[in-house]
Amino acid sequence: MASADITQALRELENSSAPQQDRPSGYKRLLDQIQSSSTASTNFSADLGVFIDSVLGENLGIVAARPLLGAAVESIKALQDPDAKIQAATTALRSLEPRIVSFEEQDAQLREMLADTYQAQEEYVEAAKVLQGIQLESSQRRVSDDQKVDTWMRICRLYLEEDDTTSAESYLNRAKNLRHQISKPEIVLAFQLSEARILDARRRFLDASQAYHSFSFSTVLDEEERTRALSSAIICAVLAPAGPQRSRALAKLYKDERALQLGEFGMLEKMFLDRLLSPDEVARFSEKLQPHQLAKTADGSTVLAKAVIEHNLLSVSRLYDNIGIDGLATLLGLDADEAEGYAARMLEQGRIAGSIDQIDRVIVFDGSEASTEGGSSVPRKLVTGKGLRKWDARVQGVAEELERVASMIQLQYPVY
């Protein structure tokens, strides 16, 4: 409840016979009085609420009211107690709501300040909801594309802090429409990182790995941020479904000289060189994963377990010309039916080349690597012959090195 002296002072201002142009000074003095007593009074929020209600009344015009509301916003910002600041800002927003069309700038300032306070308290969803109320499409104030995208990306990041990828993606998609009109590098980086995190959370690990890897080359970021992005790129590449596309992603990461300094390099090297992974190595690697990366899939296995099984199966196809289903099951640590199911699925999707002889219970690998294009499950081409495969690998290596050198030149000399 508002203080009696503040209520009385407001009543006198409203009933005053002073000229209208002199009234704002009286309101300003009263606001200073409310602010000076904010540390000793528990009624600051209520006092400020009745003050704003009076300012928004018929005693003052819009032009006179806006500076007073701006001063009220500054007085709330000056509060040190987060709970008091939240209460005062919430009260002010409630008072502004009926006339928000005339005071959109003040409403936006209040919401941004309230969101900052919620974020500092780690109440990310509440902060996001407050920011959603900002009027970005308005005829009363000019909002640049950078401001719109910055607000949307902030909401997106807040939802990502709570692992709400559905809400985060909806605001990322809004920002995507204006992506090419953004002039601030920090907003572009926020967009790229948020996109990578959403792809990661959606388990589109191959796309996420590529996004993280591109992000890690940004010269605007400090070394720690670039290293963290590269680490995330390696983790996502490891978790991606085994096949030619992942092999190309692993090759790019393996040839990145910075990867040698990371703890994930051991797993990256083994996967790139098609070596079988032991349970102990997998267990150590799993300690570095995020909760969503350890979630179970529809068949009851984790994303990591499935990725390791598919990788080991791919490695077996490189080591053996043929193998019995029971022997494969022993190597993969599965029962025979599960091992055959994994092999059949990868053969069907064109990620390994060969055939299954169900009568003799033998899987025959034809010594070639299936290749798919554009994520299609239909094999585009079968490359046979060890010599031809080696030639292809060398050509691919030269092309990747050329692309890396070109990227380095572009980063060093962006004008050209």
PDB file of C-alpha atoms in Angstrom, residues 157-350:
ATOM      1  CA  ARG A 157      19.717 -17.784 -25.964  1.00  0.00           C
ATOM      2  CA  LEU A 158      17.625 -17.504 -22.804  1.00  0.00           C
ATOM      3  CA  TYR A 159      15.451 -20.427 -23.874  1.00  0.00           C
ATOM      4  CA  LEU A 160      18.566 -22.423 -24.762  1.00  0.00           C
ATOM      5  CA  GLU A 161      19.791 -21.959 -21.190  1.00  0.00           C
ATOM      6  CA  GLU A 162      16.708 -23.922 -20.120  1.00  0.00           C
ATOM      7  CA  ASP A 163      17.107 -26.447 -22.981  1.00  0.00           C
ATOM      8  CA  ASP A 164      13.813 -25.310 -24.516  1.00  0.00           C
ATOM      9  CA  THR A 165      14.933 -25.764 -28.123  1.00  0.00           C
ATOM     10  CA  THR A 166      11.402 -25.508 -29.546  1.00  0.00           C
ATOM     11  CA  SER A 167      10.882 -21.948 -28.280  1.00  0.00           C
ATOM     12  CA  ALA A 168      14.491 -21.036 -29.056  1.00  0.00           C
ATOM     13  CA  GLU A 169      14.201 -22.229 -32.649  1.00  0.00           C
ATOM     14  CA  SER A 170      11.052 -20.175 -33.250  1.00  0.00           C
ATOM     15  CA  TYR A 171      12.951 -16.964 -32.436  1.00  0.00           C
ATOM     16  CA  LEU A 172      16.022 -18.104 -34.360  1.00  0.00           C
ATOM     17  CA  ASN A 173      13.802 -18.508 -37.432  1.00  0.00           C
ATOM     18  CA  ARG A 174      12.541 -14.936 -37.015  1.00  0.00           C
ATOM     19  CA  ALA A 175      16.112 -13.681 -36.940  1.00  0.00           C
ATOM     20  CA  LYS A 176      16.995 -15.816 -39.951  1.00  0.00           C
ATOM     21  CA  ASN A 177      14.783 -13.691 -42.190  1.00  0.00           C
ATOM     22  CA  LEU A 178      16.938 -10.624 -41.430  1.00  0.00           C
ATOM     23  CA  ARG A 179      20.278 -12.415 -41.152  1.00  0.00           C
ATOM     24  CA  HIS A 180      21.840 -10.794 -44.225  1.00  0.00           C
ATOM     25  CA  GLN A 181      20.881  -7.296 -43.073  1.00  0.00           C
ATOM     26  CA  ILE A 182      22.756  -7.510 -39.760  1.00  0.00           C
ATOM     27  CA  SER A 183      25.688  -5.113 -39.480  1.00  0.00           C
ATOM     28  CA  LYS A 184      27.010  -5.942 -36.004  1.00  0.00           C
ATOM     29  CA  PRO A 185      29.521  -8.847 -35.902  1.00  0.00           C
ATOM     30  CA  GLU A 186      28.539  -9.828 -32.342  1.00  0.00           C
ATOM     31  CA  ILE A 187      24.930 -10.397 -33.422  1.00  0.00           C
ATOM     32  CA  VAL A 188      26.095 -12.550 -36.350  1.00  0.00           C
ATOM     33  CA  LEU A 189      28.209 -14.637 -33.956  1.00  0.00           C
ATOM     34  CA  ALA A 190      25.281 -15.010 -31.542  1.00  0.00           C
ATOM     35  CA  PHE A 191      23.158 -16.255 -34.446  1.00  0.00           C
ATOM     36  CA  GLN A 192      25.789 -18.796 -35.561  1.00  0.00           C
ATOM     37  CA  LEU A 193      26.352 -20.135 -32.054  1.00  0.00           C
ATOM     38  CA  SER A 194      22.632 -20.403 -31.291  1.00  0.00           C
ATOM     39  CA  GLU A 195      22.037 -22.212 -34.584  1.00  0.00           C
ATOM     40  CA  ALA A 196      24.815 -24.684 -33.764  1.00  0.00           C
ATOM     41  CA  ARG A 197      23.426 -25.309 -30.269  1.00  0.00           C
ATOM     42  CA  ILE A 198      19.922 -25.928 -31.620  1.00  0.00           C
ATOM     43  CA  LEU A 199      21.236 -28.363 -34.251  1.00  0.00           C
ATOM     44  CA  ASP A 200      23.170 -30.090 -31.474  1.00  0.00           C
ATOM     45  CA  ALA A 201      20.092 -30.321 -29.239  1.00  0.00           C
ATOM     46  CA  ARG A 202      18.025 -31.619 -32.175  1.00  0.00           C
ATOM     47  CA  ARG A 203      20.637 -34.386 -32.642  1.00  0.00           C
ATOM     48  CA  ARG A 204      21.528 -33.197 -36.112  1.00  0.00           C
ATOM     49  CA  PHE A 205      25.112 -33.773 -35.101  1.00  0.00           C
ATOM     50  CA  LEU A 206      26.741 -33.599 -38.517  1.00  0.00           C
ATOM     51  CA  ASP A 207      25.249 -30.171 -39.259  1.00  0.00           C
ATOM     52  CA  ALA A 208      26.041 -29.039 -35.707  1.00  0.00           C
ATOM     53  CA  SER A 209      29.669 -30.128 -36.086  1.00  0.00           C
ATOM     54  CA  GLN A 210      30.059 -28.094 -39.269  1.00  0.00           C
ATOM     55  CA  ALA A 211      28.434 -25.052 -37.626  1.00  0.00           C
ATOM     56  CA  TYR A 212      30.659 -25.275 -34.539  1.00  0.00           C
ATOM     57  CA  HIS A 213      33.769 -25.739 -36.688  1.00  0.00           C
ATOM     58  CA  SER A 214      32.993 -22.649 -38.781  1.00  0.00           C
ATOM     59  CA  PHE A 215      32.277 -20.711 -35.590  1.00  0.00           C
ATOM     60  CA  SER A 216      35.678 -21.710 -34.155  1.00  0.00           C
ATOM     61  CA  PHE A 217      37.500 -19.782 -36.914  1.00  0.00           C
ATOM     62  CA  SER A 218      36.001 -16.410 -35.956  1.00  0.00           C
ATOM     63  CA  THR A 219      38.753 -13.932 -35.116  1.00  0.00           C
ATOM     64  CA  VAL A 220      36.320 -11.816 -33.075  1.00  0.00           C
ATOM     65  CA  LEU A 221      36.193 -14.485 -30.354  1.00  0.00           C
ATOM     66  CA  ASP A 222      38.887 -14.994 -27.751  1.00  0.00           C
ATOM     67  CA  GLU A 223      41.015 -18.134 -27.795  1.00  0.00           C
ATOM     68  CA  GLU A 224      39.008 -19.887 -25.081  1.00  0.00           C
ATOM     69  CA  GLU A 225      35.729 -19.498 -26.974  1.00  0.00           C
ATOM     70  CA  ARG A 226      37.274 -20.765 -30.220  1.00  0.00           C
ATOM     71  CA  THR A 227      38.729 -23.780 -28.423  1.00  0.00           C
ATOM     72  CA  ARG A 228      35.369 -24.570 -26.833  1.00  0.00           C
ATOM     73  CA  ALA A 229      33.647 -24.372 -30.221  1.00  0.00           C
ATOM     74  CA  LEU A 230      36.236 -26.699 -31.790  1.00  0.00           C
ATOM     75  CA  SER A 231      35.776 -29.156 -28.925  1.00  0.00           C
ATOM     76  CA  SER A 232      31.999 -29.120 -29.501  1.00  0.00           C
ATOM     77  CA  ALA A 233      32.579 -29.691 -33.241  1.00  0.00           C
ATOM     78  CA  ILE A 234      34.627 -32.827 -32.494  1.00  0.00           C
ATOM     79  CA  ILE A 235      32.063 -34.173 -30.019  1.00  0.00           C
ATOM     80  CA  CYS A 236      29.210 -33.688 -32.516  1.00  0.00           C
ATOM     81  CA  ALA A 237      31.228 -35.333 -35.309  1.00  0.00           C
ATOM     82  CA  VAL A 238      31.857 -38.353 -33.066  1.00  0.00           C
ATOM     83  CA  LEU A 239      28.137 -38.618 -32.286  1.00  0.00           C
ATOM     84  CA  ALA A 240      27.061 -38.308 -35.947  1.00  0.00           C
ATOM     85  CA  PRO A 241      25.915 -41.444 -37.821  1.00  0.00           C
ATOM     86  CA  ALA A 242      28.839 -43.356 -39.324  1.00  0.00           C
ATOM     87  CA  GLY A 243      29.242 -43.062 -43.073  1.00  0.00           C
ATOM     88  CA  PRO A 244      30.996 -41.124 -45.851  1.00  0.00           C
ATOM     89  CA  GLN A 245      29.663 -37.717 -44.783  1.00  0.00           C
ATOM     90  CA  ARG A 246      30.902 -38.148 -41.231  1.00  0.00           C
ATOM     91  CA  SER A 247      34.245 -39.417 -42.551  1.00  0.00           C
ATOM     92  CA  ARG A 248      34.692 -36.138 -44.439  1.00  0.00           C
ATOM     93  CA  ALA A 249      33.809 -34.145 -41.306  1.00  0.00           C
ATOM     94  CA  LEU A 250      36.289 -36.168 -39.228  1.00  0.00           C
ATOM     95  CA  ALA A 251      38.992 -35.598 -41.859  1.00  0.00           C
ATOM     96  CA  LYS A 252      38.565 -31.811 -41.695  1.00  0.00           C
ATOM     97  CA  LEU A 253      38.738 -31.814 -37.914  1.00  0.00           C
ATOM     98  CA  TYR A 254      41.687 -34.216 -37.817  1.00  0.00           C
ATOM     99  CA  LYS A 255      43.676 -31.957 -40.152  1.00  0.00           C
ATOM    100  CA  ASP A 256      42.927 -28.910 -38.009  1.00  0.00           C
ATOM    101  CA  GLU A 257      46.194 -28.322 -36.147  1.00  0.00           C
ATOM    102  CA  ARG A 258      44.366 -26.867 -33.145  1.00  0.00           C
ATOM    103  CA  ALA A 259      42.681 -30.233 -32.454  1.00  0.00           C
ATOM    104  CA  LEU A 260      45.984 -31.721 -31.238  1.00  0.00           C
ATOM    105  CA  GLN A 261      45.712 -29.673 -28.036  1.00  0.00           C
ATOM    106  CA  LEU A 262      42.241 -30.951 -27.097  1.00  0.00           C
ATOM    107  CA  GLY A 263      41.325 -33.831 -24.846  1.00  0.00           C
ATOM    108  CA  GLU A 264      38.908 -35.125 -27.495  1.00  0.00           C
ATOM    109  CA  PHE A 265      41.697 -35.643 -30.022  1.00  0.00           C
ATOM    110  CA  GLY A 266      42.281 -39.271 -28.976  1.00  0.00           C
ATOM    111  CA  MET A 267      38.722 -40.259 -29.844  1.00  0.00           C
ATOM    112  CA  LEU A 268      38.840 -38.165 -33.035  1.00  0.00           C
ATOM    113  CA  GLU A 269      42.049 -39.878 -34.175  1.00  0.00           C
ATOM    114  CA  LYS A 270      40.733 -43.379 -33.579  1.00  0.00           C
ATOM    115  CA  MET A 271      37.531 -42.658 -35.431  1.00  0.00           C
ATOM    116  CA  PHE A 272      39.308 -40.993 -38.331  1.00  0.00           C
ATOM    117  CA  LEU A 273      41.750 -43.909 -38.677  1.00  0.00           C
ATOM    118  CA  ASP A 274      38.898 -46.456 -38.438  1.00  0.00           C
ATOM    119  CA  ARG A 275      40.215 -48.091 -35.283  1.00  0.00           C
ATOM    120  CA  LEU A 276      37.969 -50.113 -33.005  1.00  0.00           C
ATOM    121  CA  LEU A 277      36.940 -48.339 -29.806  1.00  0.00           C
ATOM    122  CA  SER A 278      37.107 -50.043 -26.427  1.00  0.00           C
ATOM    123  CA  PRO A 279      34.423 -49.657 -23.713  1.00  0.00           C
ATOM    124  CA  ASP A 280      36.913 -47.837 -21.428  1.00  0.00           C
ATOM    125  CA  GLU A 281      37.646 -45.221 -24.090  1.00  0.00           C
ATOM    126  CA  VAL A 282      33.941 -44.699 -24.680  1.00  0.00           C
ATOM    127  CA  ALA A 283      33.284 -44.351 -20.940  1.00  0.00           C
ATOM    128  CA  ARG A 284      35.982 -41.671 -20.575  1.00  0.00           C
ATOM    129  CA  PHE A 285      34.632 -39.781 -23.574  1.00  0.00           C
ATOM    130  CA  SER A 286      31.062 -39.902 -22.240  1.00  0.00           C
ATOM    131  CA  GLU A 287      32.134 -37.841 -19.205  1.00  0.00           C
ATOM    132  CA  LYS A 288      32.558 -34.814 -21.519  1.00  0.00           C
ATOM    133  CA  LEU A 289      29.053 -34.979 -22.993  1.00  0.00           C
ATOM    134  CA  GLN A 290      26.062 -32.781 -22.245  1.00  0.00           C
ATOM    135  CA  PRO A 291      22.876 -34.331 -20.787  1.00  0.00           C
ATOM    136  CA  HIS A 292      20.986 -34.188 -24.106  1.00  0.00           C
ATOM    137  CA  GLN A 293      23.877 -36.030 -25.773  1.00  0.00           C
ATOM    138  CA  LEU A 294      23.485 -38.870 -23.267  1.00  0.00           C
ATOM    139  CA  ALA A 295      19.719 -39.175 -23.710  1.00  0.00           C
ATOM    140  CA  LYS A 296      18.323 -42.490 -24.831  1.00  0.00           C
ATOM    141  CA  THR A 297      16.928 -43.013 -28.314  1.00  0.00           C
ATOM    142  CA  ALA A 298      13.758 -44.869 -29.288  1.00  0.00           C
ATOM    143  CA  ASP A 299      15.492 -48.274 -29.171  1.00  0.00           C
ATOM    144  CA  GLY A 300      16.747 -47.706 -25.606  1.00  0.00           C
ATOM    145  CA  SER A 301      20.403 -47.031 -26.486  1.00  0.00           C
ATOM    146  CA  THR A 302      22.197 -43.715 -25.990  1.00  0.00           C
ATOM    147  CA  VAL A 303      23.304 -41.538 -28.893  1.00  0.00           C
ATOM    148  CA  LEU A 304      26.949 -42.227 -28.018  1.00  0.00           C
ATOM    149  CA  ALA A 305      26.455 -46.006 -27.780  1.00  0.00           C
ATOM    150  CA  LYS A 306      24.741 -46.065 -31.164  1.00  0.00           C
ATOM    151  CA  ALA A 307      27.466 -43.917 -32.749  1.00  0.00           C
ATOM    152  CA  VAL A 308      30.211 -46.184 -31.354  1.00  0.00           C
ATOM    153  CA  ILE A 309      28.489 -49.370 -32.557  1.00  0.00           C
ATOM    154  CA  GLU A 310      28.094 -47.931 -36.064  1.00  0.00           C
ATOM    155  CA  HIS A 311      31.708 -46.741 -36.069  1.00  0.00           C
ATOM    156  CA  ASN A 312      33.029 -50.131 -34.947  1.00  0.00           C
ATOM    157  CA  LEU A 313      30.907 -51.809 -37.615  1.00  0.00           C
ATOM    158  CA  LEU A 314      32.359 -49.465 -40.228  1.00  0.00           C
ATOM    159  CA  SER A 315      35.858 -50.243 -38.947  1.00  0.00           C
ATOM    160  CA  VAL A 316      35.166 -53.983 -39.183  1.00  0.00           C
ATOM    161  CA  SER A 317      34.117 -53.521 -42.816  1.00  0.00           C
ATOM    162  CA  ARG A 318      37.549 -52.020 -43.515  1.00  0.00           C
ATOM    163  CA  LEU A 319      39.438 -54.779 -41.671  1.00  0.00           C
ATOM    164  CA  TYR A 320      37.579 -57.870 -42.902  1.00  0.00           C
ATOM    165  CA  ASP A 321      36.493 -59.139 -46.279  1.00  0.00           C
ATOM    166  CA  ASN A 322      33.787 -61.146 -44.521  1.00  0.00           C
ATOM    167  CA  ILE A 323      32.802 -62.002 -40.968  1.00  0.00           C
ATOM    168  CA  GLY A 324      30.306 -64.268 -39.295  1.00  0.00           C
ATOM    169  CA  ILE A 325      27.333 -62.616 -37.648  1.00  0.00           C
ATOM    170  CA  ASP A 326      28.200 -64.242 -34.312  1.00  0.00           C
ATOM    171  CA  GLY A 327      31.795 -63.001 -34.562  1.00  0.00           C
ATOM    172  CA  LEU A 328      30.572 -59.498 -35.409  1.00  0.00           C
ATOM    173  CA  ALA A 329      28.244 -59.573 -32.413  1.00  0.00           C
ATOM    174  CA  THR A 330      31.179 -60.437 -30.147  1.00  0.00           C
ATOM    175  CA  LEU A 331      33.249 -57.530 -31.496  1.00  0.00           C
ATOM    176  CA  LEU A 332      30.378 -55.081 -31.114  1.00  0.00           C
ATOM    177  CA  GLY A 333      29.302 -56.337 -27.685  1.00  0.00           C
ATOM    178  CA  LEU A 334      25.778 -57.132 -28.911  1.00  0.00           C
ATOM    179  CA  ASP A 335      23.690 -60.227 -29.429  1.00  0.00           C
ATOM    180  CA  ALA A 336      23.591 -61.718 -32.932  1.00  0.00           C
ATOM    181  CA  ASP A 337      20.173 -60.317 -33.886  1.00  0.00           C
ATOM    182  CA  GLU A 338      21.140 -56.762 -32.865  1.00  0.00           C
ATOM    183  CA  ALA A 339      24.446 -56.967 -34.744  1.00  0.00           C
ATOM    184  CA  GLU A 340      22.670 -58.191 -37.879  1.00  0.00           C
ATOM    185  CA  GLY A 341      20.094 -55.414 -37.522  1.00  0.00           C
ATOM    186  CA  TYR A 342      22.765 -52.703 -37.356  1.00  0.00           C
ATOM    187  CA  ALA A 343      24.575 -54.184 -40.363  1.00  0.00           C
ATOM    188  CA  ALA A 344      21.371 -54.476 -42.401  1.00  0.00           C
ATOM    189  CA  ARG A 345      20.395 -50.875 -41.657  1.00  0.00           C
ATOM    190  CA  MET A 346      23.806 -49.474 -42.636  1.00  0.00           C
ATOM    191  CA  LEU A 347      23.859 -51.588 -45.801  1.00  0.00           C
ATOM    192  CA  GLU A 348      20.371 -50.417 -46.726  1.00  0.00           C
ATOM    193  CA  GLN A 349      21.287 -46.752 -46.166  1.00  0.00           C
ATOM    194  CA  GLY A 350      24.419 -47.098 -48.294  1.00  0.00           C
TER     195      GLY A 350
END
